[in-house]
Amino acid sequence: MQIIIVGCGNVGTTLTEQLSKEGHNITVVDRDAKKAESVANRFDVMGVVGNGASFTVQNEAGIETADLMIAVTTSDELNLLCCLIARKAGGCNTIARVRNPIYNKEITYIKEELGLSMVINPEYAAACEIARLLKFPSAIKVDSFAKGRVELLKCRIGEGSVLDKKPLTYISSGLRCDVLICTVERGEEVFIPSGNFKLREKDIISIVASSQKANEFFRKIGMVTNRIKNCMIIGGGETTYYLAKQLLPMGIEIKIIEQDKERCNELSELLPQAMVIRGDGTERSLLYEEGMPNAHSFVAWTNLDEENIMLSLFAKNVSKAKTITKVHRISYDEIIDSMDLGSVLYPKHITAEYILQYVRAMQNSIGSNIETLYQLIEDKVEALEFRVQEKSALVGIPLKELQLKENLLIACINRRGVIITPGGQDTIEMGDTVVVVTTNQGFHDLKDILK
Amino acid sequence: MNYSIIRYILCRVLEFQALFLSLPCIASVVYQEKEGWAYAAVLAFCLAVGFVGKLKKPKSTVFYAKEGFVTVSLSWIILSLTGALPLYLSGEFPSYTDALFETISGLTTTGASILPDVEALSQCNLFWRSFTHWIGGMGVLVLILAILPLAGGYNMHLMRAESPGPTVGKLVPRVKYTARNLYKMYVVLTVIQIVLLLVTGMSPFESMTLSFGTAGTGGFGVLNSSIGSYPMVSQAVITVFMILFGINFNVYYLLWTKKPMQALHHEEMRYYLGIIVVAVLLITANIKGGFHSLLDAFHHAAFQVASIITTTGYSTADFNQWPEFSKFVLVLLMFVGACAGSTGGGIKVSRVVIMLKLVKNELSYLIHPKRVRQIHFEQHVVNKEVLRSISVFFITYAMIYGASVLLISLDNLDFTTNFTAVAATLNNIGPGLGQVGPAENFTVYSQPAKYVLMFDMLAGRLELFPILLLFTPATWKRR
């Protein structure tokens, strides 16, 4: 597809990198010549300098042949104007990032009247992501497939776990669990394991299973699966508001610690059920006073990365809480991942990921058969969901007889809503959706998994 | 410095060299010449080395501008070294140095020969000589980028290092498709020329080799008299196509995508055509006494101007015998060269125009010291980095020029010969004046002088810096 991305900030750059890798033709637009040039040099894309809302600039970027315009500059108004003009000039699909809560209340109206295909609010998206993580307290990362029927969870094997030094076959024979381990991260290395692969302490595994089966698995290996009953949030920004809005109806007690008096008043007005505490969230005595050691979950969501990381490390130390940490800066992610911080969320990645999912779905309607795609491990392992639409060479043949590429795993088959964890005897049929986990990249169709 | 990725790309280059060498092999089969075995042997050698060398995948794919420049210059050196082998092995060249000179001259689209008698060469050697022009014209790595799926963002570094001009504009977002589009236009134009030359009555062999020479703006002929003994119509066709290949290929892309108005307003093309018209008129007026008719004088003036400004180097007449004024106009054109983004060499029209605008600006500063003024080119403001790189290019160019003339002066030839010999090689033209004039050749120089001129040809084709980077010790440090 021909895609124009306006704004070369963190989100714009992440999107450019990923979409260009997925084979789309990208043109980036930025007012800053240096930024546009640096992106154009790093990735194989074209850079145009200018105001993205200008018709001339859009023309230069090739709006008449573009299929999609993504506006992710820092200004909501500019993003909306970009999309409005692109819509009139090229009639393409448009995606705008709009974060101001005032617009957010009227988002459906704006979307419909301006003819936008998608509006993304980064704070809201982040809140949804946190809520999803709190549903599975044992997992560090949760992605869903097959419209939420299958979850792909990542978790760390604790010290002294029953799984230590056990082969994978032990999970089905010893624990009698129907889950599939698709990747194992051990330090820098990543494995797609086979049946006799032996697990070790501190490995990070990702599993594919339905919600109940996943919970059963976690219980059997002795990980906390108790439902979260309370949540402590440090920092009272927009994300906190959206998150509290989602968690309160689930019966979770919310405690928000915020420094600014005005904001505290505002929050207590907006969220009458939540407990809003005015104070410095980094103060040790305050945290103790508010019962941090007994917290079930802890969300460090201030504006400072360093503070968030410190708070989460502290929370990990004094409590058994599930911790979620916000980190803005993306360039040092491997160092942050090496710390035991629980779940780390990069709001910019989340925004990019949401937009990517839309683009993939759009691509879908044009020809490729990918339903969803997740990067399990940055740049190393992908999980893809394919739809089996036409009669292909794979259909109806038992899996063990297929000549599959190496480093590839068929993680699950969804047949009209029934989730099958595939064994050698199972077959792929028409109309199924199939989740494939692989270290190879650039798959477009299910056929690509064959040798 | 990431050596493993450079090794990997160089091996791919060798495989492409094997592909190129298969064409003269076919030619030798057609003409039943025994020189074909030399090509077959070198082909096998390139294929084997390339295949073995690329078996091991590069350890890391880190690739920055530095690696891009080094890869491009090394590729050109490797192509020259292997391309010269069959010429030498065929026994028709006195030494490997001479064969190498001829190949570099071919690949860099210079067209300067060390052979007194071209007609004595076998057909497959003639074909290979001309075909190297065609490869070198648009660039080998551009071709590789168009065909091979080189993943990663680094391909722009390769393209930038090989494409001529102060800035490189992409036609479409992806380098791969940009490269493909460039080659499509290149092939289409070449084929049209071949057909037209066939229509004017040339033999298929001649129309192909001469078209390769024109397309790459090279200048190797297949007769000793270069283009002089062909009918006037054929010469006129070649004149037109030389001018066409000297135009920035972006113009053709604009025409292709049906934006003729934008194509017409291409500033560099307008200056380029303007210079041609003025030069042709001046020379016609100056030389009309020596020809039978005004049309004749115009015809030869036009051919020569087109041949020199596009840095092709074909000749229909011995312009060494022309009046001094005409000769000097031609020498000036040698330096101007063709448009950026074309297959021609020289300093490039865009650089000259921007430089002149800079001079005009400086004068204006003297009159109004507080005036704020930007330099515009192609409807855009030229940014500081481009201006800096152009100024540095001029200085470097002058220094290399001076040093080269100094070195080859050791051969004790006259000044005109030395001065124009460097002009003809550094600008990738071919013939100069005096003892290296269109009716003469470069045999007069000694072996060391030939190496200096070979360096000039490579430096000129790759626009100085990639080659100079090879001689900078910091380039070779591991990170």
PDB file of C-alpha atoms in Angstrom, chain B residues 143-257:
ATOM      1  CA  LEU B 143      21.051  -2.447 -11.107  1.00  0.00           C
ATOM      2  CA  ILE B 144      21.703  -4.737  -8.150  1.00  0.00           C
ATOM      3  CA  LEU B 145      19.337  -2.682  -5.995  1.00  0.00           C
ATOM      4  CA  ALA B 146      16.699  -2.999  -8.702  1.00  0.00           C
ATOM      5  CA  ILE B 147      16.934  -6.777  -8.871  1.00  0.00           C
ATOM      6  CA  LEU B 148      18.120  -8.210  -5.560  1.00  0.00           C
ATOM      7  CA  PRO B 149      16.012  -8.059  -2.416  1.00  0.00           C
ATOM      8  CA  LEU B 150      18.617  -6.351  -0.233  1.00  0.00           C
ATOM      9  CA  ALA B 151      16.654  -5.917   2.946  1.00  0.00           C
ATOM     10  CA  GLY B 152      17.277  -3.127   5.380  1.00  0.00           C
ATOM     11  CA  GLY B 153      17.444   0.604   5.176  1.00  0.00           C
ATOM     12  CA  TYR B 154      20.956   0.706   3.868  1.00  0.00           C
ATOM     13  CA  ASN B 155      20.291   0.654   0.154  1.00  0.00           C
ATOM     14  CA  MET B 156      19.925   4.436   0.033  1.00  0.00           C
ATOM     15  CA  HIS B 157      23.563   4.746   1.056  1.00  0.00           C
ATOM     16  CA  LEU B 158      24.576   2.669  -1.953  1.00  0.00           C
ATOM     17  CA  MET B 159      22.382   4.603  -4.331  1.00  0.00           C
ATOM     18  CA  ARG B 160      23.654   7.944  -3.062  1.00  0.00           C
ATOM     19  CA  ALA B 161      27.271   6.902  -3.440  1.00  0.00           C
ATOM     20  CA  GLU B 162      26.817   5.793  -7.034  1.00  0.00           C
ATOM     21  CA  SER B 163      24.404   8.318  -8.503  1.00  0.00           C
ATOM     22  CA  PRO B 164      25.872  11.540  -9.856  1.00  0.00           C
ATOM     23  CA  GLY B 165      24.754  14.966  -8.702  1.00  0.00           C
ATOM     24  CA  PRO B 166      24.734  17.116  -5.576  1.00  0.00           C
ATOM     25  CA  THR B 167      21.559  15.550  -4.171  1.00  0.00           C
ATOM     26  CA  VAL B 168      19.826  12.285  -4.974  1.00  0.00           C
ATOM     27  CA  GLY B 169      16.062  12.406  -5.292  1.00  0.00           C
ATOM     28  CA  LYS B 170      14.027   9.253  -5.163  1.00  0.00           C
ATOM     29  CA  LEU B 171      11.314   8.881  -7.778  1.00  0.00           C
ATOM     30  CA  VAL B 172       9.158   6.652  -5.564  1.00  0.00           C
ATOM     31  CA  PRO B 173       9.405   5.812  -1.836  1.00  0.00           C
ATOM     32  CA  ARG B 174      11.370   2.600  -2.212  1.00  0.00           C
ATOM     33  CA  VAL B 175      14.918   2.522  -3.516  1.00  0.00           C
ATOM     34  CA  LYS B 176      14.192  -0.764  -5.244  1.00  0.00           C
ATOM     35  CA  TYR B 177      11.394   0.666  -7.365  1.00  0.00           C
ATOM     36  CA  THR B 178      13.297   3.899  -7.975  1.00  0.00           C
ATOM     37  CA  ALA B 179      16.190   1.829  -9.324  1.00  0.00           C
ATOM     38  CA  ARG B 180      13.808  -0.273 -11.398  1.00  0.00           C
ATOM     39  CA  ASN B 181      12.155   2.780 -12.908  1.00  0.00           C
ATOM     40  CA  LEU B 182      15.534   4.264 -13.789  1.00  0.00           C
ATOM     41  CA  TYR B 183      16.583   1.069 -15.565  1.00  0.00           C
ATOM     42  CA  LYS B 184      13.249   0.773 -17.344  1.00  0.00           C
ATOM     43  CA  MET B 185      13.652   4.238 -18.837  1.00  0.00           C
ATOM     44  CA  TYR B 186      17.289   3.503 -19.629  1.00  0.00           C
ATOM     45  CA  VAL B 187      16.466   0.293 -21.479  1.00  0.00           C
ATOM     46  CA  VAL B 188      13.550   1.833 -23.362  1.00  0.00           C
ATOM     47  CA  LEU B 189      15.629   4.781 -24.578  1.00  0.00           C
ATOM     48  CA  THR B 190      18.484   2.465 -25.601  1.00  0.00           C
ATOM     49  CA  VAL B 191      16.176   0.180 -27.553  1.00  0.00           C
ATOM     50  CA  ILE B 192      14.599   3.126 -29.379  1.00  0.00           C
ATOM     51  CA  GLN B 193      18.037   4.289 -30.404  1.00  0.00           C
ATOM     52  CA  ILE B 194      19.081   0.851 -31.632  1.00  0.00           C
ATOM     53  CA  VAL B 195      15.956   0.639 -33.772  1.00  0.00           C
ATOM     54  CA  LEU B 196      16.449   4.138 -35.213  1.00  0.00           C
ATOM     55  CA  LEU B 197      20.085   3.410 -36.052  1.00  0.00           C
ATOM     56  CA  LEU B 198      19.044   0.175 -37.774  1.00  0.00           C
ATOM     57  CA  VAL B 199      16.539   2.183 -39.830  1.00  0.00           C
ATOM     58  CA  THR B 200      19.275   4.573 -40.962  1.00  0.00           C
ATOM     59  CA  GLY B 201      21.114   1.592 -42.392  1.00  0.00           C
ATOM     60  CA  MET B 202      23.677   0.551 -39.783  1.00  0.00           C
ATOM     61  CA  SER B 203      24.511  -3.081 -39.215  1.00  0.00           C
ATOM     62  CA  PRO B 204      22.930  -4.640 -36.100  1.00  0.00           C
ATOM     63  CA  PHE B 205      26.356  -4.965 -34.436  1.00  0.00           C
ATOM     64  CA  GLU B 206      27.218  -1.327 -35.026  1.00  0.00           C
ATOM     65  CA  SER B 207      23.847   0.004 -33.989  1.00  0.00           C
ATOM     66  CA  MET B 208      24.024  -1.974 -30.742  1.00  0.00           C
ATOM     67  CA  THR B 209      27.570  -1.060 -29.763  1.00  0.00           C
ATOM     68  CA  LEU B 210      27.126   2.598 -30.706  1.00  0.00           C
ATOM     69  CA  SER B 211      23.840   2.784 -28.814  1.00  0.00           C
ATOM     70  CA  PHE B 212      25.505   1.319 -25.710  1.00  0.00           C
ATOM     71  CA  GLY B 213      28.184   3.963 -26.073  1.00  0.00           C
ATOM     72  CA  THR B 214      25.611   6.744 -26.427  1.00  0.00           C
ATOM     73  CA  ALA B 215      23.350   5.519 -23.631  1.00  0.00           C
ATOM     74  CA  GLY B 216      26.158   5.388 -21.091  1.00  0.00           C
ATOM     75  CA  THR B 217      27.603   8.569 -22.610  1.00  0.00           C
ATOM     76  CA  GLY B 218      30.775   6.546 -23.094  1.00  0.00           C
ATOM     77  CA  GLY B 219      32.332   7.017 -26.478  1.00  0.00           C
ATOM     78  CA  PHE B 220      34.060   3.826 -27.632  1.00  0.00           C
ATOM     79  CA  GLY B 221      33.510   3.452 -31.378  1.00  0.00           C
ATOM     80  CA  VAL B 222      34.068   0.378 -33.497  1.00  0.00           C
ATOM     81  CA  LEU B 223      35.901   2.204 -36.329  1.00  0.00           C
ATOM     82  CA  ASN B 224      39.120   4.181 -36.188  1.00  0.00           C
ATOM     83  CA  SER B 225      37.297   7.265 -37.437  1.00  0.00           C
ATOM     84  CA  SER B 226      34.841   7.023 -34.506  1.00  0.00           C
ATOM     85  CA  ILE B 227      31.491   8.158 -36.003  1.00  0.00           C
ATOM     86  CA  GLY B 228      32.992  10.102 -38.928  1.00  0.00           C
ATOM     87  CA  SER B 229      32.340   7.564 -41.683  1.00  0.00           C
ATOM     88  CA  TYR B 230      28.625   6.957 -41.029  1.00  0.00           C
ATOM     89  CA  PRO B 231      25.894   8.722 -43.040  1.00  0.00           C
ATOM     90  CA  MET B 232      24.725  12.098 -41.809  1.00  0.00           C
ATOM     91  CA  VAL B 233      21.302  10.791 -40.709  1.00  0.00           C
ATOM     92  CA  SER B 234      22.879   8.264 -38.364  1.00  0.00           C
ATOM     93  CA  GLN B 235      25.100  10.974 -36.947  1.00  0.00           C
ATOM     94  CA  ALA B 236      22.068  13.198 -36.403  1.00  0.00           C
ATOM     95  CA  VAL B 237      20.278  10.373 -34.549  1.00  0.00           C
ATOM     96  CA  ILE B 238      23.307   9.911 -32.319  1.00  0.00           C
ATOM     97  CA  THR B 239      23.463  13.692 -31.694  1.00  0.00           C
ATOM     98  CA  VAL B 240      19.863  13.749 -30.491  1.00  0.00           C
ATOM     99  CA  PHE B 241      20.276  10.701 -28.275  1.00  0.00           C
ATOM    100  CA  MET B 242      23.488  11.971 -26.724  1.00  0.00           C
ATOM    101  CA  ILE B 243      21.593  15.092 -25.673  1.00  0.00           C
ATOM    102  CA  LEU B 244      18.680  12.981 -24.404  1.00  0.00           C
ATOM    103  CA  PHE B 245      20.922  10.776 -22.244  1.00  0.00           C
ATOM    104  CA  GLY B 246      22.512  13.879 -20.741  1.00  0.00           C
ATOM    105  CA  ILE B 247      19.166  15.032 -19.307  1.00  0.00           C
ATOM    106  CA  ASN B 248      18.234  14.288 -15.701  1.00  0.00           C
ATOM    107  CA  PHE B 249      16.185  11.077 -15.717  1.00  0.00           C
ATOM    108  CA  ASN B 250      13.694  12.654 -13.315  1.00  0.00           C
ATOM    109  CA  VAL B 251      12.434  14.581 -16.347  1.00  0.00           C
ATOM    110  CA  TYR B 252      11.559  11.345 -18.129  1.00  0.00           C
ATOM    111  CA  TYR B 253       9.878  10.064 -14.999  1.00  0.00           C
ATOM    112  CA  LEU B 254       7.740  13.214 -14.899  1.00  0.00           C
ATOM    113  CA  LEU B 255       6.832  12.702 -18.555  1.00  0.00           C
ATOM    114  CA  TRP B 256       6.091   9.060 -17.888  1.00  0.00           C
ATOM    115  CA  THR B 257       3.772   9.893 -15.000  1.00  0.00           C
TER     116      THR B 257
END
